[in-house]
Coordinates of C-alpha atoms in Angstrom, one line a residue:
M44 CA 99.7 123.8 203.9
I45 CA 98.9 120.1 203.7
K46 CA 96.1 119.1 205.9
K47 CA 96.1 116.0 208.2
L48 CA 92.9 114.5 206.8
G49 CA 92.7 111.0 208.3
V50 CA 94.1 107.6 207.8
S51 CA 94.8 106.4 204.3
V52 CA 94.6 102.8 203.2
L53 CA 98.3 102.5 203.4
V54 CA 98.4 103.5 207.1
A55 CA 95.4 101.3 207.8
L56 CA 97.4 98.4 206.5
G57 CA 100.3 99.3 208.8
L58 CA 102.7 99.8 206.0
V59 CA 103.9 103.2 207.1
S60 CA 103.6 105.1 210.4
G61 CA 101.0 107.9 210.4
A62 CA 103.4 110.0 212.5
F63 CA 105.8 110.3 209.7
A64 CA 103.3 110.5 206.8
Q65 CA 102.2 113.6 204.9
T66 CA 98.5 113.2 204.1
I67 CA 97.0 114.8 201.1
E68 CA 93.5 114.5 199.7
W69 CA 92.9 113.7 196.0
S70 CA 89.4 114.6 194.7
A71 CA 88.6 112.3 191.9
G72 CA 85.2 111.4 190.3
Q73 CA 82.1 109.7 191.5
V74 CA 82.3 106.2 193.0
G75 CA 82.0 103.6 190.3
G76 CA 83.4 105.9 187.6
G77 CA 86.7 105.7 185.8
W78 CA 88.3 108.7 187.6
F79 CA 87.7 107.2 191.1
G80 CA 89.3 103.9 190.1
Q81 CA 92.1 105.6 188.2
A82 CA 93.0 107.9 191.1
S83 CA 92.9 105.0 193.6
G84 CA 95.3 103.0 191.5
M85 CA 97.6 106.0 190.7
A86 CA 97.6 107.0 194.4
A87 CA 98.7 103.5 195.4
M88 CA 101.5 103.7 192.8
V89 CA 102.8 107.0 194.3
M90 CA 102.6 105.7 197.9
K91 CA 104.5 102.6 196.9
D92 CA 107.4 104.7 195.6
H93 CA 107.1 107.3 198.3
P94 CA 105.8 105.8 201.6
E95 CA 106.2 109.1 203.3
L96 CA 103.0 110.2 201.4
N97 CA 99.5 109.2 202.3
I98 CA 97.0 110.0 199.5
R99 CA 93.3 109.9 200.4
V100 CA 91.1 109.6 197.4
V101 CA 87.6 111.0 197.8
P102 CA 84.6 111.4 195.4
G103 CA 84.4 114.6 193.4
G104 CA 83.4 115.8 189.9
G105 CA 84.8 117.5 186.9
T106 CA 83.3 120.9 187.6
A107 CA 83.5 120.8 191.4
N108 CA 87.1 119.7 191.7
P109 CA 88.7 123.0 190.6
T110 CA 86.9 124.8 193.4
K111 CA 87.8 122.1 196.0
V112 CA 91.5 122.4 195.0
E113 CA 91.3 126.2 194.8
R114 CA 90.0 126.3 198.4
N115 CA 92.5 123.7 199.5
V116 CA 89.7 121.4 200.6
S117 CA 91.5 118.8 198.4
Q118 CA 95.2 119.4 197.6
I119 CA 95.1 117.4 194.3
G120 CA 92.2 116.9 191.9
T121 CA 91.3 115.2 188.7
G122 CA 89.9 117.6 186.2
L123 CA 89.3 118.4 182.5
D124 CA 91.2 120.8 180.3
I125 CA 88.1 123.0 179.4
F126 CA 87.0 123.4 183.0
L127 CA 90.4 123.9 184.4
F128 CA 91.0 126.7 181.9
A129 CA 87.7 128.3 182.7
A130 CA 88.2 128.1 186.4
Y131 CA 91.7 129.6 186.4
N132 CA 90.6 132.5 184.2
G133 CA 87.2 133.0 185.9
T134 CA 85.1 132.4 182.8
G135 CA 82.1 130.2 181.8
I136 CA 80.5 128.6 184.8
Y137 CA 83.2 130.2 187.0
A138 CA 82.6 133.7 185.6
G139 CA 83.9 136.4 187.9
K140 CA 85.6 133.9 190.2
P141 CA 89.1 133.2 188.9
H142 CA 90.8 130.3 190.7
K143 CA 94.3 131.6 190.9
Q144 CA 95.6 129.0 193.3
L145 CA 95.2 126.2 190.7
R146 CA 98.4 124.7 189.3
L147 CA 98.8 122.0 186.6
I148 CA 100.5 118.7 187.4
G149 CA 100.1 117.3 183.9
M150 CA 97.8 116.8 181.0
S151 CA 96.1 114.0 179.1
F152 CA 95.8 111.3 181.7
S153 CA 93.0 109.8 179.5
D154 CA 90.4 111.1 177.1
I155 CA 86.9 111.4 178.5
Y156 CA 84.2 110.5 176.1
I157 CA 80.6 111.7 176.4
H158 CA 78.3 108.6 176.3
L159 CA 74.6 108.7 175.5
V160 CA 73.5 105.1 175.9
A161 CA 70.1 104.1 174.6
A162 CA 68.3 100.8 175.1
K163 CA 67.5 99.0 171.9
N164 CA 63.7 99.2 172.7
A165 CA 63.9 102.9 173.7
P166 CA 61.4 105.1 171.9
Y167 CA 63.9 107.7 170.5
Q168 CA 67.0 106.5 168.8
D169 CA 68.5 109.9 167.6
M170 CA 69.5 112.9 169.6
E171 CA 67.4 115.4 167.7
S172 CA 64.2 113.5 168.3
L173 CA 65.1 112.7 171.9
F174 CA 65.7 116.4 172.9
R175 CA 63.2 118.2 170.6
K176 CA 60.3 115.7 170.7
G177 CA 60.9 113.3 173.5
K178 CA 58.1 112.6 175.9
D179 CA 57.9 110.2 178.9
V180 CA 61.7 109.6 178.8
A181 CA 63.5 107.9 181.7
I182 CA 67.2 108.8 181.8
A183 CA 70.1 108.6 184.3
V184 CA 72.4 111.6 184.5
T185 CA 75.2 111.9 187.0
K186 CA 75.0 114.2 190.0
A187 CA 75.6 118.0 190.0
G188 CA 79.2 119.0 190.0
S189 CA 80.2 116.5 187.4
S190 CA 81.4 117.2 183.9
D191 CA 78.7 114.8 182.7
A192 CA 75.9 116.9 184.3
Q193 CA 77.4 120.1 183.0
T194 CA 77.7 118.7 179.5
F195 CA 74.0 117.6 179.7
E196 CA 73.1 121.2 180.6
Y197 CA 75.1 122.6 177.7
L198 CA 73.2 120.1 175.4
M199 CA 69.9 121.2 176.8
D200 CA 70.8 124.8 176.2
Y201 CA 71.7 124.0 172.6
Y202 CA 68.3 122.4 172.1
G203 CA 66.5 125.3 173.8
T204 CA 65.2 123.2 176.6
S205 CA 65.8 122.8 180.4
Y206 CA 65.2 120.4 183.3
D207 CA 61.8 122.0 183.9
D208 CA 60.8 121.8 180.3
L209 CA 61.8 118.2 180.0
R210 CA 60.0 117.3 183.2
S211 CA 56.9 119.0 181.9
R212 CA 57.1 116.6 178.9
G213 CA 57.1 113.6 181.3
W214 CA 60.8 113.1 181.6
K215 CA 62.1 111.3 184.6
I216 CA 65.7 112.4 185.2
N217 CA 67.5 110.3 187.8
R218 CA 70.6 112.0 189.3
V219 CA 72.8 109.1 190.3
E220 CA 76.3 107.7 190.5
Y221 CA 77.7 105.6 187.7
S222 CA 77.1 102.3 189.4
S223 CA 73.4 103.2 190.0
A224 CA 73.1 104.4 186.4
A225 CA 74.3 101.0 185.2
S226 CA 71.9 99.0 187.4
Q227 CA 69.0 101.2 186.6
F228 CA 69.6 100.8 182.9
G229 CA 70.0 97.1 183.2
D230 CA 66.8 96.8 185.3
G231 CA 64.8 98.9 182.9
V232 CA 64.2 101.7 185.3
V233 CA 65.7 104.0 182.7
D234 CA 66.1 103.6 178.9
Y235 CA 68.9 106.1 178.5
A236 CA 72.1 107.0 180.4
F237 CA 74.3 110.1 180.0
V238 CA 77.8 109.7 181.3
A239 CA 81.3 110.9 180.7
L240 CA 83.9 108.2 181.0
G241 CA 87.3 107.0 179.7
T242 CA 86.9 104.1 177.4
P243 CA 85.9 101.4 177.9
G244 CA 83.8 102.7 180.7
A245 CA 83.0 100.0 183.2
A246 CA 79.5 101.3 183.8
V247 CA 78.7 101.3 180.1
V248 CA 80.2 97.8 179.7
E249 CA 77.8 96.7 182.4
M250 CA 74.9 98.4 180.8
L251 CA 75.4 96.8 177.5
Q252 CA 76.0 93.4 179.0
S253 CA 72.8 93.5 181.0
R254 CA 70.5 94.9 178.3
A255 CA 70.4 95.3 174.5
G256 CA 71.4 98.8 173.5
G257 CA 74.1 101.0 172.1
L258 CA 75.7 104.4 171.8
M259 CA 73.6 107.2 170.4
P260 CA 75.6 109.3 167.9
F261 CA 76.0 113.0 168.7
A262 CA 74.1 115.1 166.2
P263 CA 76.5 117.1 163.9
G264 CA 74.9 120.4 164.9
A265 CA 75.3 119.8 168.6
T266 CA 78.8 118.5 168.2
A267 CA 79.9 121.7 166.3
A268 CA 78.1 124.0 168.7
L269 CA 79.6 122.6 171.9
A270 CA 83.1 122.3 170.3
K271 CA 83.0 126.0 169.3
K272 CA 81.4 127.4 172.4
Y273 CA 83.0 125.4 175.2
G274 CA 86.2 123.8 173.7
Y275 CA 85.2 120.1 173.5
T276 CA 86.9 118.0 170.8
A277 CA 84.9 116.1 168.2
K278 CA 86.2 112.5 168.2
P279 CA 84.4 109.3 167.6
F280 CA 84.3 106.1 169.7
A281 CA 86.6 103.8 167.8
K282 CA 85.0 100.7 166.2
G283 CA 84.7 97.9 168.7
T284 CA 85.0 100.1 171.8
Y285 CA 82.0 98.2 173.2
N286 CA 80.5 94.8 172.3
G287 CA 78.3 95.0 169.3
Q288 CA 79.6 98.4 168.2
D289 CA 80.8 97.6 164.7
V290 CA 81.1 101.2 163.5
E291 CA 82.6 104.5 164.7
V292 CA 80.1 106.6 166.7
P293 CA 80.5 110.4 166.7
T294 CA 80.8 112.1 170.1
L295 CA 82.7 114.8 172.1
V296 CA 85.9 114.3 174.1
M297 CA 87.7 116.2 176.9
A298 CA 91.2 115.7 178.1
T299 CA 91.9 114.7 181.7
A300 CA 94.3 117.0 183.6
L301 CA 95.7 116.7 187.2
M302 CA 95.8 119.8 189.2
A303 CA 97.1 120.9 192.6
N304 CA 96.8 123.8 195.0
A305 CA 99.7 126.2 194.6
T306 CA 100.6 125.7 198.3
V307 CA 101.4 122.0 198.0
P308 CA 105.2 121.6 198.5
E309 CA 107.3 121.5 195.4
I310 CA 108.8 118.1 196.4
T311 CA 105.4 116.5 196.8
I312 CA 104.2 117.3 193.3
Y313 CA 107.7 116.5 191.9
N314 CA 107.5 113.0 193.3
V315 CA 103.9 112.5 192.2
L316 CA 104.7 113.3 188.6
K317 CA 108.0 111.5 188.7
T318 CA 106.2 108.3 189.7
F319 CA 103.7 108.6 186.8
C320 CA 106.5 109.2 184.3
E321 CA 108.8 106.5 185.6
H322 CA 105.9 104.0 185.6
Q323 CA 104.2 105.2 182.4
S324 CA 104.0 101.8 180.8
E325 CA 102.2 100.4 183.9
L326 CA 99.4 103.0 184.0
T327 CA 97.3 100.9 181.6
S328 CA 97.1 98.2 184.2
I329 CA 95.0 100.7 186.2
H330 CA 92.8 101.7 183.3
A331 CA 93.2 101.2 179.5
S332 CA 92.4 104.9 178.8
L333 CA 95.6 106.0 180.5
A334 CA 97.5 104.7 177.5
V335 CA 97.2 108.2 176.0
F336 CA 99.4 109.7 178.7
D337 CA 102.9 110.6 177.6
C338 CA 105.3 112.4 180.1
K339 CA 107.0 114.1 177.2
T340 CA 103.8 116.0 176.4
A341 CA 102.4 116.4 179.9
A342 CA 102.8 120.2 179.6
G343 CA 101.9 120.3 175.9
S344 CA 99.0 122.6 176.7
L345 CA 98.6 124.8 179.8
P346 CA 95.0 125.4 180.9
A347 CA 96.6 126.7 184.1
P348 CA 100.3 127.4 185.2
L349 CA 102.5 124.5 185.9
H350 CA 103.1 123.7 189.6
P351 CA 106.7 124.4 190.4
G352 CA 107.3 120.7 191.3
A353 CA 106.0 119.5 187.9
E354 CA 108.0 122.2 186.2
K355 CA 111.2 121.2 187.9
Y356 CA 110.7 117.5 187.0
L357 CA 109.9 118.2 183.4
K358 CA 112.8 120.5 183.0
E359 CA 115.2 118.0 184.5
K360 CA 113.9 115.4 181.9
G361 CA 114.3 117.9 179.0
Y362 CA 110.6 118.0 178.3
L363 CA 110.3 121.8 178.8

């Protein structure tokens, strides 16, 4: 059942009466990150086509969102293929707790790249030295519940270390939102930032405009291990993704998926996906990374079952 969760931006502007509006909550990413901006723009697109819907976008995270949607705290959520699959099946960080109310709206609403940004004057310039030998390191990592933070934990596990071990070596690990990570990097509070964003990530653009630095390549061993164990995809940052980056830089990628609770009405999800498919060419005006979305392959892989509304629309279009 859809919750009445408050007044959306649309209602606040007086463009549609709250008495006739169906309000749903969309859990996106942290404020200042790509997902929050994408969800806000995409929600506005849906509400323009379907003024009977109010979509309230709230902060969330890649690992927290499946549980929020499962519990119907949020009715729609932005997620990642590897964590949606694990949540639905009750594996990995969701071991023993299958999220059987999760349903897929569509896949590949942008590729999310793991960024390890290092200042030019930072003492360690390769991943092996940083994690195995690094002392007195200052780094920004996003808050718990995000895919960024979970990936950082996977990386620590690969290198046989932990938060406690790193702190014992003098590491200062600041758990912050993307905007704070960018300002701390620019101000020299931290020399490194570990974030997962679509490209180009606004926070990373800001970092590299305010201070000399670049992307640290993922070490081959770490790349292979995380791809095999957790399902990440090895894919480099394309040359020229960021200013001053004149070569490809190896990293890991995850695919963005949109999910919904199984109880959300069929017509609601039908209209949500219909809007994205009918305005596919306009999605890049919200964020360049949305260029990878193609309605024809929205159900190309199924980390969780399709929501009936999405299934109905894709069948009507001949994509299933």
